[in-house]
Coordinates of C-alpha atoms in Angstrom, one line a residue:
Chain A
M150 CA 136.1 138.0 -10.9
T151 CA 138.1 140.1 -13.4
N152 CA 137.6 140.2 -17.1
T153 CA 140.7 138.2 -17.7
D154 CA 139.4 135.4 -15.5
I155 CA 136.2 135.3 -17.5
I156 CA 138.1 135.1 -20.8
R157 CA 140.3 132.4 -19.4
D158 CA 137.2 130.4 -18.3
S159 CA 135.6 130.5 -21.7
E160 CA 138.9 129.3 -23.1
V161 CA 138.8 126.3 -20.8
R162 CA 135.3 125.5 -22.2
R163 CA 136.7 125.9 -25.8
Q164 CA 139.6 123.5 -25.0
I165 CA 137.2 121.0 -23.5
W166 CA 135.0 121.1 -26.6
K167 CA 138.1 120.4 -28.8
G168 CA 138.6 117.2 -26.8
A169 CA 138.4 113.9 -28.8
I170 CA 139.0 110.3 -28.0
P171 CA 141.0 107.9 -30.3
L172 CA 139.0 104.7 -30.5
L173 CA 140.1 101.2 -31.5
I174 CA 137.1 99.1 -32.3
N175 CA 137.4 95.3 -32.6
I176 CA 134.7 92.8 -33.3
S177 CA 134.1 90.1 -30.8
S178 CA 136.0 87.1 -32.2
H179 CA 133.2 84.5 -31.8
E180 CA 131.0 86.6 -34.0
I181 CA 133.3 86.5 -37.0
T182 CA 132.0 84.0 -39.6
S183 CA 134.5 84.7 -42.4
L184 CA 137.9 83.0 -42.8
Q185 CA 139.6 86.3 -42.7
T186 CA 139.9 88.3 -39.6
P187 CA 138.8 92.0 -40.1
Y188 CA 141.2 94.8 -39.4
P189 CA 140.2 96.9 -36.3
F190 CA 138.3 100.1 -36.9
Y191 CA 140.1 103.3 -35.8
V192 CA 138.3 106.6 -35.4
M193 CA 138.5 109.9 -33.4
I194 CA 135.3 110.8 -31.7
P195 CA 134.5 114.1 -29.9
R196 CA 134.1 113.8 -26.2
Q197 CA 130.7 115.5 -26.3
S198 CA 129.4 113.1 -28.9
Y199 CA 127.6 109.7 -28.6
L200 CA 128.7 106.2 -29.6
P201 CA 125.8 105.4 -32.0
T202 CA 126.9 108.2 -34.3
L203 CA 129.6 105.7 -35.3
G204 CA 127.1 103.0 -36.0
E205 CA 126.9 103.3 -39.8
S206 CA 130.6 103.3 -40.4
V207 CA 131.4 100.6 -37.9
R208 CA 128.6 98.4 -39.5
N209 CA 130.0 99.0 -43.0
H210 CA 133.5 98.1 -41.8
F211 CA 132.5 94.8 -40.3
V212 CA 129.5 93.9 -42.5
D213 CA 131.4 91.2 -44.6
Y214 CA 132.7 89.4 -41.6
V215 CA 129.5 88.6 -39.7
S216 CA 126.5 86.5 -40.6
T217 CA 123.5 87.6 -38.7
F218 CA 122.9 91.3 -39.4
N219 CA 120.3 93.1 -37.5
K220 CA 120.5 96.8 -37.7
S221 CA 119.4 97.4 -34.1
D222 CA 121.6 94.7 -32.6
L223 CA 124.8 96.7 -32.7
W224 CA 126.2 97.5 -29.3
F225 CA 129.5 98.3 -27.7
E226 CA 131.3 96.8 -24.7
C227 CA 134.5 97.4 -22.8
Q228 CA 136.2 94.7 -20.9
G229 CA 133.0 92.8 -20.4
E230 CA 130.9 95.8 -19.5
V231 CA 128.1 97.1 -21.7
L232 CA 128.7 100.7 -22.7
K233 CA 125.6 102.8 -22.0
W234 CA 125.4 104.9 -25.2
N235 CA 123.0 107.4 -23.7
L236 CA 125.9 108.9 -21.8
P237 CA 128.4 111.2 -23.8
V238 CA 131.5 109.3 -25.0
G239 CA 133.8 111.4 -22.8
V240 CA 131.9 110.3 -19.7
L241 CA 132.1 106.6 -20.7
F242 CA 135.8 107.0 -21.4
D243 CA 136.5 108.6 -18.0
V244 CA 134.6 106.0 -16.1
H245 CA 135.6 102.8 -18.1
N246 CA 139.1 103.5 -19.2
T247 CA 140.8 103.4 -15.9
S248 CA 144.1 102.2 -17.3
H249 CA 144.3 105.4 -19.4
N250 CA 145.6 103.5 -22.4
L251 CA 145.2 105.2 -25.8
P252 CA 143.7 104.5 -28.2
W253 CA 140.7 103.3 -26.1
S254 CA 140.0 99.7 -27.1
I255 CA 136.4 98.7 -27.2
T256 CA 134.5 95.8 -28.8
V257 CA 131.5 95.9 -31.1
H258 CA 128.8 93.2 -31.0
F259 CA 126.1 92.4 -33.6
N260 CA 124.5 89.6 -31.6
A261 CA 122.9 89.1 -28.2
F262 CA 121.8 92.6 -27.6
P263 CA 121.6 93.3 -23.8
T264 CA 117.9 94.5 -23.9
D265 CA 117.7 95.0 -20.2
K266 CA 120.8 97.2 -20.0
I267 CA 120.8 99.6 -22.9
Y268 CA 118.3 101.2 -25.3
K269 CA 118.0 100.0 -28.8
C270 CA 119.3 102.5 -31.3
L271 CA 117.7 101.9 -34.7
S272 CA 118.7 105.2 -36.2
E273 CA 120.4 108.5 -35.4
S274 CA 117.1 110.0 -34.5
D275 CA 117.0 107.6 -31.5
V276 CA 120.2 109.3 -30.3
I277 CA 118.9 112.8 -31.0
W278 CA 115.8 112.1 -29.0
T279 CA 117.7 110.5 -26.1
Y280 CA 119.9 113.6 -26.1
L281 CA 116.9 116.0 -26.2
N282 CA 115.2 114.1 -23.4
T283 CA 118.2 114.5 -21.2
L284 CA 118.4 118.2 -22.1
K285 CA 114.7 118.5 -21.1
E286 CA 115.4 116.9 -17.8
A287 CA 118.2 119.4 -17.2
M288 CA 116.0 122.3 -18.2
Y289 CA 113.3 121.1 -15.9
L290 CA 115.6 120.9 -12.9
Q291 CA 116.9 124.4 -13.8
Y292 CA 113.7 126.2 -14.6
N293 CA 110.8 123.8 -13.9
N294 CA 109.8 124.3 -17.5
V295 CA 110.7 122.6 -20.8
N296 CA 108.6 124.7 -23.1
S297 CA 111.6 126.4 -24.7
I298 CA 112.9 122.9 -25.8
M299 CA 109.4 121.8 -27.0
M300 CA 109.2 125.0 -29.1
L301 CA 112.7 124.5 -30.7
S302 CA 112.3 124.3 -34.5
K303 CA 113.3 121.3 -36.4
N304 CA 116.1 123.3 -38.0
D305 CA 117.4 124.4 -34.6
Q306 CA 117.3 120.8 -33.3
T307 CA 119.3 119.7 -36.3
K308 CA 121.8 122.5 -35.9
L309 CA 122.1 121.7 -32.2
W310 CA 122.7 118.0 -32.9
E311 CA 125.2 118.7 -35.7
A312 CA 127.1 121.1 -33.4
I313 CA 127.5 118.3 -30.8
K314 CA 128.4 115.6 -33.3
D315 CA 131.0 117.8 -35.1
N316 CA 132.5 119.7 -32.2
K317 CA 131.1 123.2 -33.2
L318 CA 130.9 125.2 -30.0
N319 CA 129.9 128.4 -31.7
D320 CA 126.9 126.7 -33.3
Y321 CA 126.0 125.1 -30.1
D322 CA 126.1 128.4 -28.2
E323 CA 124.0 130.1 -30.9
T324 CA 121.3 127.5 -30.7
K325 CA 121.4 127.5 -26.9
E326 CA 120.3 131.2 -27.1
Q327 CA 117.1 129.9 -28.8
F328 CA 116.1 127.7 -25.9
K329 CA 117.3 129.9 -23.0
A330 CA 114.6 129.8 -20.4
D331 CA 113.5 132.8 -18.4
G332 CA 113.3 133.0 -14.6
T333 CA 115.6 132.2 -11.8
L334 CA 117.6 129.0 -11.8
K335 CA 116.3 126.5 -9.3
L336 CA 118.5 123.5 -9.4
H337 CA 121.8 122.8 -11.0
P338 CA 121.8 119.4 -12.9
I339 CA 124.7 117.4 -11.6
R340 CA 125.3 113.6 -12.0
I341 CA 127.9 111.5 -10.3
V342 CA 129.0 108.5 -12.4
Y343 CA 130.8 105.5 -11.0
E344 CA 131.1 101.8 -11.3
L345 CA 129.4 99.5 -8.9
N346 CA 129.3 95.7 -9.3
K347 CA 130.5 95.8 -12.9
E348 CA 127.8 98.3 -13.8
V349 CA 128.0 102.0 -14.4
K350 CA 125.7 104.0 -12.1
N351 CA 124.6 107.5 -12.9
E352 CA 123.3 109.2 -9.8
L353 CA 121.4 112.4 -9.9
V354 CA 122.5 115.0 -7.3
P355 CA 120.8 118.3 -8.1
L356 CA 121.9 121.3 -6.0
S357 CA 120.5 124.7 -5.5
D358 CA 122.3 127.8 -6.7
E359 CA 123.1 128.8 -3.1
E360 CA 124.6 125.4 -2.3
V361 CA 126.6 125.4 -5.5
K362 CA 128.1 128.8 -4.7
A363 CA 129.1 127.6 -1.2
E364 CA 130.7 124.3 -2.2
T365 CA 134.0 123.2 -3.7
L366 CA 134.2 119.9 -5.6
G367 CA 135.8 118.2 -2.6
S368 CA 133.3 119.5 0.0
F369 CA 130.4 118.6 -2.3
L370 CA 131.6 115.0 -2.8
Q371 CA 132.3 114.7 0.9
K372 CA 128.7 115.7 1.5
V373 CA 126.9 113.4 -1.0
K374 CA 129.3 110.5 -0.6
P375 CA 130.2 110.6 3.2
N376 CA 131.3 106.9 3.2
R377 CA 133.9 107.5 0.5
D378 CA 137.5 108.5 0.9
V379 CA 137.3 111.4 -1.4
E380 CA 141.0 112.3 -1.1
R381 CA 142.0 108.9 -2.5
T382 CA 139.2 108.4 -5.0
N383 CA 140.0 109.3 -8.5
V384 CA 137.8 112.3 -9.5
V385 CA 137.6 113.1 -13.2
V386 CA 135.5 115.8 -15.0
Q387 CA 135.7 116.1 -18.8
G388 CA 138.9 114.0 -18.8
I389 CA 140.6 116.4 -16.3
K390 CA 141.5 115.7 -12.7
P391 CA 140.4 118.9 -11.2
S392 CA 141.7 120.0 -7.8
L393 CA 139.3 119.2 -5.0
E394 CA 139.5 122.9 -4.1
T395 CA 137.8 123.9 -7.4
P396 CA 134.7 126.0 -6.8
L397 CA 131.7 124.0 -7.9
D398 CA 130.0 126.9 -9.8
W399 CA 133.2 127.4 -11.9
L400 CA 133.1 123.7 -12.7
I401 CA 129.5 123.8 -13.8
D402 CA 130.2 126.9 -16.1
A403 CA 133.3 125.4 -17.7
C404 CA 132.7 121.7 -17.7
S405 CA 129.0 121.0 -18.2
H406 CA 128.1 118.8 -21.2
P407 CA 125.9 119.9 -24.0
D408 CA 123.0 118.2 -22.3
Q409 CA 123.6 120.8 -19.5
F410 CA 124.6 118.2 -16.9
L411 CA 127.8 118.3 -15.1
Y412 CA 129.1 114.7 -15.0
I413 CA 131.5 113.9 -12.2
C414 CA 133.2 110.6 -12.7
L415 CA 134.6 108.6 -9.8
T416 CA 137.0 105.7 -10.3
N417 CA 139.1 103.6 -7.9
V418 CA 136.5 104.4 -5.3
I419 CA 137.7 103.8 -1.8
N420 CA 134.9 103.1 0.6
L421 CA 135.4 103.9 4.3
N422 CA 134.1 101.5 6.8
Chain B
M21 CA 104.2 117.9 -8.7
I22 CA 104.0 115.6 -5.8
S23 CA 106.6 114.3 -3.3
L24 CA 107.9 110.8 -3.3
D25 CA 106.2 110.1 0.0
H26 CA 102.9 111.3 -1.4
F27 CA 103.4 109.2 -4.5
E28 CA 103.9 106.1 -2.3
K29 CA 100.9 106.9 -0.2
S30 CA 98.8 107.5 -3.3
C31 CA 99.9 104.2 -4.8
R32 CA 98.9 102.3 -1.6
D33 CA 95.5 104.0 -1.6
F34 CA 95.1 103.1 -5.2
V35 CA 95.7 99.4 -4.8
S36 CA 93.6 99.2 -1.6
N37 CA 90.6 99.6 -3.9
Q38 CA 88.9 96.3 -4.6
D39 CA 88.2 97.1 -8.3
V40 CA 91.8 98.1 -8.8
Q41 CA 92.9 94.8 -7.3
L42 CA 90.6 92.9 -9.6
Q43 CA 92.3 94.5 -12.6
G44 CA 95.5 92.9 -11.4
W45 CA 97.4 95.9 -10.0
K46 CA 100.1 95.2 -7.5
F47 CA 102.1 97.5 -5.3
C48 CA 105.8 96.5 -5.4
V49 CA 108.5 97.4 -2.9
V50 CA 112.1 96.7 -3.8
D51 CA 114.8 96.0 -1.2
G52 CA 117.1 99.0 -0.7
G53 CA 114.3 101.5 -1.6
G54 CA 112.0 102.2 -4.4
V55 CA 108.3 101.4 -5.0
Y56 CA 106.2 101.0 -8.1
L57 CA 102.8 99.7 -9.3
N58 CA 102.7 96.9 -11.8
V59 CA 100.0 95.2 -13.8
V60 CA 100.5 92.5 -16.5
K61 CA 97.9 92.3 -19.3
R62 CA 97.7 89.5 -21.8
C63 CA 95.7 89.0 -24.9
D64 CA 95.6 86.6 -27.7
T65 CA 96.2 88.1 -31.1
R66 CA 96.7 86.8 -34.6
V67 CA 100.4 87.0 -35.7
E68 CA 99.5 89.3 -38.5
V69 CA 98.7 92.1 -36.1
N70 CA 95.0 91.4 -36.2
V71 CA 94.4 92.8 -32.8
K72 CA 90.7 93.6 -33.1
E73 CA 90.0 91.7 -29.9
C74 CA 92.4 93.7 -27.9
E75 CA 92.1 97.1 -29.6
E76 CA 90.4 98.5 -26.6
L77 CA 92.8 96.5 -24.5
E78 CA 90.1 95.4 -22.2
F79 CA 92.0 92.3 -21.4
E80 CA 90.7 89.1 -20.1
E81 CA 92.7 87.2 -17.6
H82 CA 94.9 84.9 -19.6
D83 CA 93.8 81.3 -19.1
P84 CA 97.0 79.1 -18.9
S85 CA 95.0 76.0 -19.5
A86 CA 93.7 77.3 -22.9
V87 CA 95.4 75.7 -25.8
A88 CA 97.1 78.2 -28.1
V89 CA 95.7 78.1 -31.6
S90 CA 98.5 77.8 -34.2
N91 CA 97.9 81.2 -35.8
T92 CA 97.5 83.2 -32.7
S93 CA 100.1 84.6 -30.3
V94 CA 99.9 86.1 -26.9
I95 CA 100.9 89.7 -26.5
E96 CA 101.9 90.4 -22.9
F97 CA 101.9 94.0 -21.8
D98 CA 103.9 94.8 -18.7
F99 CA 102.8 98.1 -17.3
H100 CA 104.6 99.9 -14.4
I101 CA 103.9 103.2 -12.7
A102 CA 106.9 104.7 -11.0
Y103 CA 108.0 108.1 -9.6
H104 CA 110.1 110.4 -11.8
K105 CA 112.7 112.1 -9.6
I106 CA 113.2 115.0 -11.9
F107 CA 109.7 115.9 -13.0
K108 CA 108.4 114.8 -9.6
V109 CA 105.3 113.1 -11.0
P110 CA 104.2 109.5 -11.7
F111 CA 105.1 108.1 -15.1
L112 CA 103.9 105.1 -17.0
L113 CA 106.5 102.5 -18.2
L114 CA 105.7 99.6 -20.4
R115 CA 107.1 96.6 -22.3
A116 CA 105.4 94.3 -24.7
T117 CA 106.4 90.8 -25.7
V118 CA 104.9 88.3 -28.2
D119 CA 105.9 84.8 -27.4
G120 CA 108.6 86.0 -25.2
I121 CA 110.1 88.3 -27.8
Q122 CA 110.2 92.0 -27.0
L123 CA 108.4 94.4 -29.3
G124 CA 110.0 97.6 -30.5
Q125 CA 108.6 101.1 -30.3
Q126 CA 106.9 101.0 -33.7
D127 CA 105.3 97.6 -33.0
I128 CA 104.0 98.6 -29.6
I129 CA 102.4 101.8 -31.1
Q130 CA 100.9 99.8 -33.9
H131 CA 99.4 97.3 -31.5
L132 CA 98.0 100.0 -29.2
S133 CA 96.6 102.1 -32.0
E134 CA 95.3 99.3 -34.3
G135 CA 91.7 100.0 -35.3
K136 CA 91.6 103.4 -33.7
D137 CA 91.6 105.7 -36.7
D138 CA 91.2 108.9 -34.8
W139 CA 93.3 107.9 -31.8
L140 CA 96.7 109.2 -33.0
P141 CA 97.4 111.9 -35.4
K142 CA 98.4 110.6 -38.9
E143 CA 101.8 112.3 -38.8
L144 CA 102.6 111.1 -35.3
N145 CA 106.1 111.5 -34.3
H146 CA 106.5 108.3 -32.3
Y147 CA 109.2 109.8 -30.2
T148 CA 106.9 112.3 -28.7
F149 CA 104.7 109.4 -27.6
L150 CA 107.0 106.7 -26.4
T151 CA 110.5 107.2 -25.2
Q152 CA 113.1 104.6 -24.0
G153 CA 114.5 105.0 -20.6
E154 CA 115.8 103.3 -17.5
H155 CA 113.3 102.0 -14.9
P156 CA 114.0 104.2 -11.9
V157 CA 113.6 101.3 -9.5
L158 CA 114.6 98.2 -11.5
G159 CA 117.3 99.9 -13.5
T160 CA 116.3 98.0 -16.7
I161 CA 115.2 99.5 -20.0
Y162 CA 111.5 100.3 -20.6
F163 CA 109.4 102.4 -22.9
Y164 CA 107.6 105.3 -21.2
L165 CA 105.2 108.1 -21.8
H166 CA 107.2 111.2 -21.3
P167 CA 106.3 113.0 -18.1
C168 CA 107.7 116.4 -18.9
Q169 CA 104.3 118.1 -19.1
T170 CA 102.3 116.0 -16.7
A171 CA 102.5 118.5 -13.8
E172 CA 101.1 121.3 -16.1
L173 CA 98.3 119.0 -17.3
I174 CA 97.2 118.0 -13.8
T175 CA 97.1 121.6 -12.8
T176 CA 94.6 122.3 -15.5
V177 CA 92.1 119.8 -14.1
T178 CA 92.2 120.5 -10.5
D179 CA 93.2 123.5 -8.4
R180 CA 93.1 121.5 -5.2
D181 CA 96.1 120.9 -3.2
F182 CA 97.7 117.8 -4.8
E183 CA 98.4 116.3 -1.4
R184 CA 94.7 116.0 -1.0
I185 CA 93.6 114.3 -4.2
D186 CA 93.9 110.7 -5.3
Y187 CA 96.8 111.7 -7.4
V188 CA 97.7 108.4 -9.0
A189 CA 94.1 107.5 -9.8
V190 CA 93.4 111.0 -11.3
W191 CA 96.7 110.9 -13.2
L192 CA 96.1 107.4 -14.6
S193 CA 92.6 108.3 -15.7
F194 CA 94.4 110.6 -18.2
F195 CA 97.5 108.8 -19.1
G196 CA 96.2 105.2 -18.9
R197 CA 93.7 105.9 -21.8
A198 CA 96.5 106.2 -24.3
V199 CA 97.6 102.6 -23.6
G200 CA 94.2 101.2 -22.9
L201 CA 94.3 101.2 -19.1
H202 CA 91.0 102.2 -17.6
V203 CA 90.7 103.4 -14.0
P204 CA 87.7 102.1 -12.0
M205 CA 85.4 105.0 -11.1
S206 CA 85.3 103.7 -7.5
S207 CA 89.0 104.5 -7.1
I208 CA 88.4 108.2 -7.5
S209 CA 86.3 109.8 -4.8
N210 CA 84.4 112.7 -6.3
K211 CA 84.6 114.8 -3.3
K212 CA 88.4 114.8 -3.5
I213 CA 88.8 116.2 -7.0

């Protein structure tokens, strides 16, 4: 690979980090207890961020229109499906918004929290810890060791989190230097995200470095999902429809999320008989 | 670290022990793959978190015929042991309900640590103790003790080949203590440690 290629690759990563999703948030109509109907809430959220970071402002926007008000009972839904906030917003968008309409219209609920399907999120620290735990899982797959994350100072944890929330790639990369592990990389953390029976599945498919270097996106999917028609399935990574010829290692370098996982989203999945 | 096969075998060995069965442990197999161990513990407690009786969590079998006294409630702890695909070790998942209502992280920790002054550090960061996560077999949300350093810990207590020890029993003798689960001595054969 030449120098220009490397520069171009880091530029792809930079562009991906700039990605944000326009959201239109409505409240479920049967939860409104006031005579007036609230205006929808509009916001831009970075692809790498997480839905509960909006909790406070969404709550403030709708507070006067609902009666019961439990802090932890706020949750989001899209066309009847619960949004699993532990996944980055960009991944949720890629797998749920199959019509590609913008802004992405979702609904907020303050009642009937689906305890079985998603984690409660009482405060932003719940999101930070969920993120750090996913990062730990990725590091463990990569190096069989999570000590570098455990040793990360409170300041660095905050800096890391702020970087994700506010789209600051440079800050993220600087902090990443602090928890870089030694040793050879064992497995690449890859997840395939798809919808099955109205529920989003998030399947772990770690791959060794050798395998990653040998595979393209298409050959990899063919291998792990042999009963799927990969050619006709919609494959989306970080909001982009990459060519199935894309080398998998390039995709990992350029398109992994800040939790170090590469999320490959499949929609309109066609099953072969 | 152990393999999924070894985990499954170790679970079967564990529940084959009579004392373990008496504690209420069950081996569960789910259609379409996936195994886990499960035990449900119940204890009566006063509503105002007076859990003196269950601070050691040496539960008595709940007697359904017993009439509930107005100022007591039943806490039900639902413990599971499943296999963590990433860390390749068993991990302990739990839920607690009082009169059918699920308890949050803080409440669970409070119930578990009540009366145990030296049990948890004063400045406990509750996140490092209990984490929320998806049950790997059932897909529903549970609290769990984070398994990221389990493999390291087990290595410090035995240098034997993991395939040859009663892994689940040995592991639970460490991790169960934190939530009041005690492992019957008979389930661990000395010669195997």
